[in-house]
Coordinates of C-alpha atoms and ligand atoms in Angstrom, one line a residue:
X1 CA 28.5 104.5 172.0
X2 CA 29.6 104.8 168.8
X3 CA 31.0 108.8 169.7
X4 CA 32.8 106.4 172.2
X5 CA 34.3 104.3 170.0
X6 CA 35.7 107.5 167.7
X7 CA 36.9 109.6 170.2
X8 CA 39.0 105.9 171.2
X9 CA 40.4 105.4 168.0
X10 CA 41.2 109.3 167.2
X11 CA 43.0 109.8 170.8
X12 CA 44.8 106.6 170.3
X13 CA 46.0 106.8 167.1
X14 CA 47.1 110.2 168.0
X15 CA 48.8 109.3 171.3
X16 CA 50.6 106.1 169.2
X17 CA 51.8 108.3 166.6
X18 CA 53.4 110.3 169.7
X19 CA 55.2 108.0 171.5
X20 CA 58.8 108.0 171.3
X21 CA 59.9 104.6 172.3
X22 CA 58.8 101.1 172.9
X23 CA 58.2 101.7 176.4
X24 CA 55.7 104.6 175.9
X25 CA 54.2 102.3 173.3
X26 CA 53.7 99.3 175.9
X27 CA 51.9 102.1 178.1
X28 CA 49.6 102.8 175.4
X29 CA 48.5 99.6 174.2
X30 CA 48.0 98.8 178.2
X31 CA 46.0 102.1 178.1
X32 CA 43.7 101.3 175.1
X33 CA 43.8 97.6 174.6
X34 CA 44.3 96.5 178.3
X35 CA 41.9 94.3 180.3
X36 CA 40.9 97.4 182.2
X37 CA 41.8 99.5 179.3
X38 CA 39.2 102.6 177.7
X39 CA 38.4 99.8 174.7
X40 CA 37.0 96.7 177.1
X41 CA 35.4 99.1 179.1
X42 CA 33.0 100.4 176.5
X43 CA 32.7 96.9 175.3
X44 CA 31.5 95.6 178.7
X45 CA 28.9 98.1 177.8
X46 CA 27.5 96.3 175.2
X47 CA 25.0 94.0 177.1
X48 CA 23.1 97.0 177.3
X49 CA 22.8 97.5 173.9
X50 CA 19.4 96.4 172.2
X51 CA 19.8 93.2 169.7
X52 CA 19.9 95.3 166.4
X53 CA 22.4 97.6 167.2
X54 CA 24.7 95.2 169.5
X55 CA 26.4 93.8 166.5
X56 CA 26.8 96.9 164.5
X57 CA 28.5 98.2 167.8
X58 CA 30.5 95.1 167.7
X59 CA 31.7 95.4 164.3
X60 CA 32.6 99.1 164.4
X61 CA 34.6 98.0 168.2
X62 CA 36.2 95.3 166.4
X63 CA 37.7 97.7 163.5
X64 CA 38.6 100.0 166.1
X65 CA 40.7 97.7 168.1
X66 CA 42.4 96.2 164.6
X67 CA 42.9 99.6 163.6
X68 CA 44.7 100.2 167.3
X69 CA 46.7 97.1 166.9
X70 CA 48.1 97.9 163.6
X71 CA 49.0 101.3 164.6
X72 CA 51.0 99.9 167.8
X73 CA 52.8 97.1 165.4
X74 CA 53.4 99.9 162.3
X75 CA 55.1 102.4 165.7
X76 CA 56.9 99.1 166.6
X77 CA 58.5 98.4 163.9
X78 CA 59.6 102.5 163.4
X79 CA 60.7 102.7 166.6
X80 CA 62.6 99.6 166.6
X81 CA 64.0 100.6 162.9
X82 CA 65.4 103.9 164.3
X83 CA 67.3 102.2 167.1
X84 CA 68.7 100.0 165.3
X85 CA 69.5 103.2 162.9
X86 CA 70.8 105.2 166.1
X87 CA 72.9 102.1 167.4
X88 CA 74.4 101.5 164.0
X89 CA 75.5 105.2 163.2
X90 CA 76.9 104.9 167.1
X91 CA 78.8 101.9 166.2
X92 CA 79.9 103.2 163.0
X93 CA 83.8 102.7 162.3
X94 CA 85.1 104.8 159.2
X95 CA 87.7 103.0 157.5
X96 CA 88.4 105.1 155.4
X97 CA 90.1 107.9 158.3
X98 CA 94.0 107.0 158.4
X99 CA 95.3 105.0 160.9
X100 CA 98.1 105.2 163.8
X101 CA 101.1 104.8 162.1
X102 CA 103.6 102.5 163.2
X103 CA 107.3 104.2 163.3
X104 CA 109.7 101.7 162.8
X105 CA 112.7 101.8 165.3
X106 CA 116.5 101.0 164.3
X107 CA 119.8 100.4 166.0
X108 CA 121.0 102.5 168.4
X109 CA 124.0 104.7 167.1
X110 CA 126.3 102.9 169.7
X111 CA 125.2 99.6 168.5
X112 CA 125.6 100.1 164.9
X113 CA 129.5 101.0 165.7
X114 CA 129.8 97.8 167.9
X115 CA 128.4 95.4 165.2
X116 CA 130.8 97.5 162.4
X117 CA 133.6 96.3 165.2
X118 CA 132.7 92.8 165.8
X119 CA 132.1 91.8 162.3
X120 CA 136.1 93.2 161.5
X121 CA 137.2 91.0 163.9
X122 CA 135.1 88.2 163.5
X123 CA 136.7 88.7 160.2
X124 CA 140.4 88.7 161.6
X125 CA 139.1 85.3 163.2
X126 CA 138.5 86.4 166.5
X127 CA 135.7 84.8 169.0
X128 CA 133.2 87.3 170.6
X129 CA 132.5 86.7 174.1
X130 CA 130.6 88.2 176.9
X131 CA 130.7 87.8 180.6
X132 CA 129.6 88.9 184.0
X133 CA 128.8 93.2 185.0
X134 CA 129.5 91.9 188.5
X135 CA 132.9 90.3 188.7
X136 CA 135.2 89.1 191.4
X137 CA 138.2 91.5 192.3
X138 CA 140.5 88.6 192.0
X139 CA 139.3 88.8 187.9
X140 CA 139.4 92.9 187.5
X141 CA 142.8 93.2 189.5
X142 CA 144.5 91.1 191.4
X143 CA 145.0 88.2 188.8
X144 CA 146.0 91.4 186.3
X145 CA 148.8 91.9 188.5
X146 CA 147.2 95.0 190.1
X147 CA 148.1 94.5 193.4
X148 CA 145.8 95.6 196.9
X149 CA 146.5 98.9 197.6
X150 CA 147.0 100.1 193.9
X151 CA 145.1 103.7 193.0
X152 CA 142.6 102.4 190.7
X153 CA 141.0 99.6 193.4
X154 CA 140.3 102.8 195.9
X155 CA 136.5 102.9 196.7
X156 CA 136.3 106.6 195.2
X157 CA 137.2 104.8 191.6
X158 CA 135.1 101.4 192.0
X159 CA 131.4 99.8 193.1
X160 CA 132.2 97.8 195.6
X161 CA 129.1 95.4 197.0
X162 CA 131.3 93.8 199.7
X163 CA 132.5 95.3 202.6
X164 CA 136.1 93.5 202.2
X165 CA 136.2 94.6 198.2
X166 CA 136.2 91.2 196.9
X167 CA 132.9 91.9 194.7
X168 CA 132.4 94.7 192.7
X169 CA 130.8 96.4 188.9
X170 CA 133.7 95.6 186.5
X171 CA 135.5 98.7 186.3
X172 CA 137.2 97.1 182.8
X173 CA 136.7 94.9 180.5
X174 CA 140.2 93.7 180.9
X175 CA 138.9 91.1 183.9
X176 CA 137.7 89.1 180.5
X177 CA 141.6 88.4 179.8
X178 CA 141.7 86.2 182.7
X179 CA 138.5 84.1 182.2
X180 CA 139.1 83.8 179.0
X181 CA 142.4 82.5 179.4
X182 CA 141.5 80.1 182.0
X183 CA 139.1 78.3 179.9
X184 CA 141.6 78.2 176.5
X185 CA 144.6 78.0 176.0
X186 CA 146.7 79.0 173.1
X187 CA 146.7 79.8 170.2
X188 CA 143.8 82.5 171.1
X189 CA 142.0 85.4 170.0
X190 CA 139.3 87.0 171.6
X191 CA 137.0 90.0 171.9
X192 CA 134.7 90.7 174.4
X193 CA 132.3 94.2 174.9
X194 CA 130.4 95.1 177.3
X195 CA 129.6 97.4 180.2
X196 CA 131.8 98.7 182.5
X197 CA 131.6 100.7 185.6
X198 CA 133.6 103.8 187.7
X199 CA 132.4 106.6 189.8
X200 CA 132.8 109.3 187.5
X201 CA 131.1 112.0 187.6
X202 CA 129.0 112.7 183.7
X203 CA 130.1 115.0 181.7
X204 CA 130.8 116.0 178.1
X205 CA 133.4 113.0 177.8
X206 CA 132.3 111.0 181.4
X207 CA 129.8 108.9 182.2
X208 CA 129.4 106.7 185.1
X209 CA 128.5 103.2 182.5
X210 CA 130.1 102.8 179.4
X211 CA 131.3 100.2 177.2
X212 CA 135.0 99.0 176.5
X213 CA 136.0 96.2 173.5
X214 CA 138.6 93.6 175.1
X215 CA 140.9 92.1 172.3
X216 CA 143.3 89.3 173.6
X217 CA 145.3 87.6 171.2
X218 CA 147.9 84.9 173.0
X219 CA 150.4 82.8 170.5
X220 CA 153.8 81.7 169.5
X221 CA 155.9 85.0 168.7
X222 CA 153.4 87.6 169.1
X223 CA 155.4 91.0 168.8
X224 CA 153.9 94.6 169.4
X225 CA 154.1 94.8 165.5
X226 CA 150.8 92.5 165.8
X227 CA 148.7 94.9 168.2
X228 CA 149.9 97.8 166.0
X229 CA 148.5 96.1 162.6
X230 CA 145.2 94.7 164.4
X231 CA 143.9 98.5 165.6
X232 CA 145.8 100.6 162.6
X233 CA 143.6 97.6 160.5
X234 CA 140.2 97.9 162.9
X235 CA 140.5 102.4 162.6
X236 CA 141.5 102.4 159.3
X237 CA 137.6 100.2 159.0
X238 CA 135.8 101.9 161.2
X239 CA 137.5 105.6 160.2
X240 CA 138.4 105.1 156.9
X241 CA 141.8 105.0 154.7
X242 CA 143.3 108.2 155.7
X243 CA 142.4 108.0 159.6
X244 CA 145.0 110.0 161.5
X245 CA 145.8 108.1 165.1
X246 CA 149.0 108.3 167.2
X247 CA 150.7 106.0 170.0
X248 CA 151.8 107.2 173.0
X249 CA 153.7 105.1 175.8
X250 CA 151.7 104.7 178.9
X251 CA 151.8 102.0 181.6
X252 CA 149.1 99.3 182.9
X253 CA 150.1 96.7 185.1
X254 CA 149.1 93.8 183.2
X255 CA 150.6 94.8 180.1
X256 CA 154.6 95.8 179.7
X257 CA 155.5 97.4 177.4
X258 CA 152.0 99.4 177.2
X259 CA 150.5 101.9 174.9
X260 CA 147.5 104.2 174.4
X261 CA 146.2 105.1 170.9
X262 CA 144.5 108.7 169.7
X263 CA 142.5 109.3 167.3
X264 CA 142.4 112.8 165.4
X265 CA 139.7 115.2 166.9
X266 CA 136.7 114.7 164.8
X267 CA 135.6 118.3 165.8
X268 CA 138.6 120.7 165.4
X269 CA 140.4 117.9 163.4
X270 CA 143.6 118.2 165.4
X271 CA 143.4 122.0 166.1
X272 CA 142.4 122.1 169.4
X273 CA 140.4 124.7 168.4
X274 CA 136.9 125.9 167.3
X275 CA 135.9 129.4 165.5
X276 CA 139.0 130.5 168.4
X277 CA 137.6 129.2 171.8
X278 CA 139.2 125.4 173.0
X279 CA 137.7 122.9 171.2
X280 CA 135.0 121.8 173.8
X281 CA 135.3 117.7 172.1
X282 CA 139.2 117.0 172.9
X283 CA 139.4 120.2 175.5
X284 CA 142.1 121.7 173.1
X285 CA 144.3 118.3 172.7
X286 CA 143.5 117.5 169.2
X287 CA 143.6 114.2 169.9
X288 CA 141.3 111.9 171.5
X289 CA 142.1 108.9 173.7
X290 CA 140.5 105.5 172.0
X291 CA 141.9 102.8 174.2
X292 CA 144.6 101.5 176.1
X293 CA 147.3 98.4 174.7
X294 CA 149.8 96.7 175.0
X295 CA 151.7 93.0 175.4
X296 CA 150.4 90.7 178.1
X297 CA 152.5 91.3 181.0
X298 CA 154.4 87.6 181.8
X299 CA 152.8 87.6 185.1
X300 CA 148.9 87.9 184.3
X301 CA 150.0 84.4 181.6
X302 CA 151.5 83.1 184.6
X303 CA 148.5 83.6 186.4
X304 CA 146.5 81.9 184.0
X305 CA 148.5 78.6 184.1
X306 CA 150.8 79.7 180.6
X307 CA 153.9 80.1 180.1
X308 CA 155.0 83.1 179.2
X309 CA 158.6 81.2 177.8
X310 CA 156.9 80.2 175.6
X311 CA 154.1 82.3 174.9
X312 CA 153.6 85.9 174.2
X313 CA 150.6 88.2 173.8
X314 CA 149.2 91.1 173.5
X315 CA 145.6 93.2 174.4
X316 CA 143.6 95.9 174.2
X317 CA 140.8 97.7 176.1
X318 CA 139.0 100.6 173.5
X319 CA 136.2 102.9 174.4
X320 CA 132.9 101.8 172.2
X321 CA 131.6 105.3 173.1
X322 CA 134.3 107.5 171.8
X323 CA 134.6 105.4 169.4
X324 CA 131.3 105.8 168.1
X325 CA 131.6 109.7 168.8
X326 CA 134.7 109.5 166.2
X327 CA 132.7 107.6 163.8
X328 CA 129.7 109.8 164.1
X329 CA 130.7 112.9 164.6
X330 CA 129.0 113.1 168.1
X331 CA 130.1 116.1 170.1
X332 CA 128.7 115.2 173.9
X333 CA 128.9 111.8 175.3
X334 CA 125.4 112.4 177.0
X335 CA 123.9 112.4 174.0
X336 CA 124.3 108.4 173.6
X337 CA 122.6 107.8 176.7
X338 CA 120.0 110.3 176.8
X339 CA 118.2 108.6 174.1
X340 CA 116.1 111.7 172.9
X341 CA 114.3 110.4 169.5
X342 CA 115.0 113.3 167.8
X343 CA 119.0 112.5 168.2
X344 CA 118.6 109.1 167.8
X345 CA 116.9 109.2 164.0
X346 CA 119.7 111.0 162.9
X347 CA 121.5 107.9 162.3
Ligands
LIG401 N1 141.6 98.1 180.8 C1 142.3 99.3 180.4 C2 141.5 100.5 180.8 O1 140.3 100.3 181.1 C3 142.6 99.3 178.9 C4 143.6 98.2 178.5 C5 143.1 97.0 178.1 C6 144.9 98.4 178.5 C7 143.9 96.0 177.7 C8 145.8 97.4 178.1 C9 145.3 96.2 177.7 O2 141.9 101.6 180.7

């Protein structure tokens, strides 16, 4: 019995000091220990041992199953230590490894030339205003004096969501004029961006959406000496002192007489020309158109309940994109909308 009792404690030492995890352990101590494990069956035995040796047996089965037990708990606690070890080292964040920087964004080109324009004529005491992308034709034409029938109302030119034409995407800012006026009277001086909206097709100078600045100004004894002061003032801001810009006649039906204003070519600086081919910005002109002008056509007051006896005024439509091509020496409209990072951080 007590060769019995050895070979026990050596084989389950051995096979404690093997097991790998906690589960393995259980099996073991259920193996050894157990009610019907090896141990309790040699000491079911012990009836049959004579009265001398019976406690000396019982002493030697008692070490053996203390020395079993604190095997199991010393495995226990090792095997539970290194999981712990294991789940930490899993878990582990280093923070000390850089992080995910953050870029920071900024304002788009476009918009950094609009605020440069707002704030001038906030300056010149002018209210900013904005109003409705989907406008009533009676508001882009016909209270502008451009009558049914007129070229720029033909579907091929305009978004039209009505069948009879009478709702549309603003084609011009222009159709701010009329609200405006409706709501003030004068003295006024207002400017209103925003989107506006014609079939064209996109290219270098084109684009389907862009944005206009509408500048109304309605008073006693306006003159065209006004408008001419307010945009030489605004491009000689935006361009700088020695801006180079031309007015040419031109005609609009809701202003008479009417203007359009150039601005230099940025890119072949009046040339038409770039290292001897056309210049591919102002397509050999030299100049490049900014925006349309000129006094308030009598009519369009009229239509806005003032009297144009009395009262005389005069507006302007410019192009925020060319504008901001001018500014920033932008050679392809595309560019602006595109909004490809790499462009964008340049300014
Ligand atoms: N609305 C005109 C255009 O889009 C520009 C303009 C505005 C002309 C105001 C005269 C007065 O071309």
């Amino acid at each position: 019995m007590k060769e019995q009792l050895e070979l026990i404690k050596q084989n389950a030492l051995a096979a404690l000091d093997a097991a790998e995890n906690t589960a393995t352990l259980d099996e073991q101590r259920v193996k050894w220990l157990g009610k019907k494990g090896e141990l309790t069956a040699v000491l079911k035995m012990m009836g049959k041992l004579s009265a001398e040796e019976r406690p000396i047996m019982g002493q030697l089965a008692n070490s053996v199953r203390a020395e079993i037990e604190a095997k199991l708990e010393e495995r226990k606690s090792a095997l539970s230590a290194a999981a712990l070890e294991a789940k930490l080292a899993a878990e582990a964040i280093d923070v000390t490894i850089p992080g995910d920087a953050v870029s920071m964004g900024h304002q788009h080109p476009m918009n950094q030339v609009l605020q440069q324009v707002k704030d001038i004529f906030v300056g010149l005491g002018y209210t900013v205003v904005d109003g409705p992308e989907v406008e009533l034709a009676s508001y882009n034409f016909t209270r502008l004096n451009i009558e049914e029938g007129h070229p720029s109302r033909d579907r091929s030119d305009t978004f039209y969501f009505t069948d009879d034409d009478a709702v549309l995407l603003r084609t011009q800012t222009s159709s701010m004029q009329i609200r405006f006026m409706e709501e003030h009277k004068p003295p006024l001086c207002m400017l209103a961006p925003g989107r506006v909206f014609r079939k064209d097709e996109a290219d270098a100078t084109h684009s389907p959406m862009f944005h206009q600045i509408e500048g109304l100004v309605v008073d006693e004894h306006i003159t065209m000496g006004d408008l001419k002061g307010a945009l030489i003032t605004i491009m000689r801001a935006i361009y700088g002192e020695d801006a180079q810009m031309r007015f040419r006649p031109h005609h609009f039906p809701f202003t008479e007489p009417s203007c359009e204003m150039d601005m230099q070519c940025h890119k072949c600086h009046g040339t038409g020309e770039v290292d001897g081919a056309v210049c591919p910005t102002c397509h050999g002109e030299g100049w490049i158109e900014l925006l349309g002008a000129g006094m308030v056509h009598p009519e369009v007051l009229r239509n806005c309940g003032i009297d144009p006896e009395k009262y005389s005024g005069f507006a302007f439509g410019m192009g925020l994109e060319r504008m901001a091509m001018g500014r920033l020496k932008i050679n392809d409209l595309r560019l602006i909308f595109d909004n490809d990072v790499r462009f964008l951080n340049q300014f």
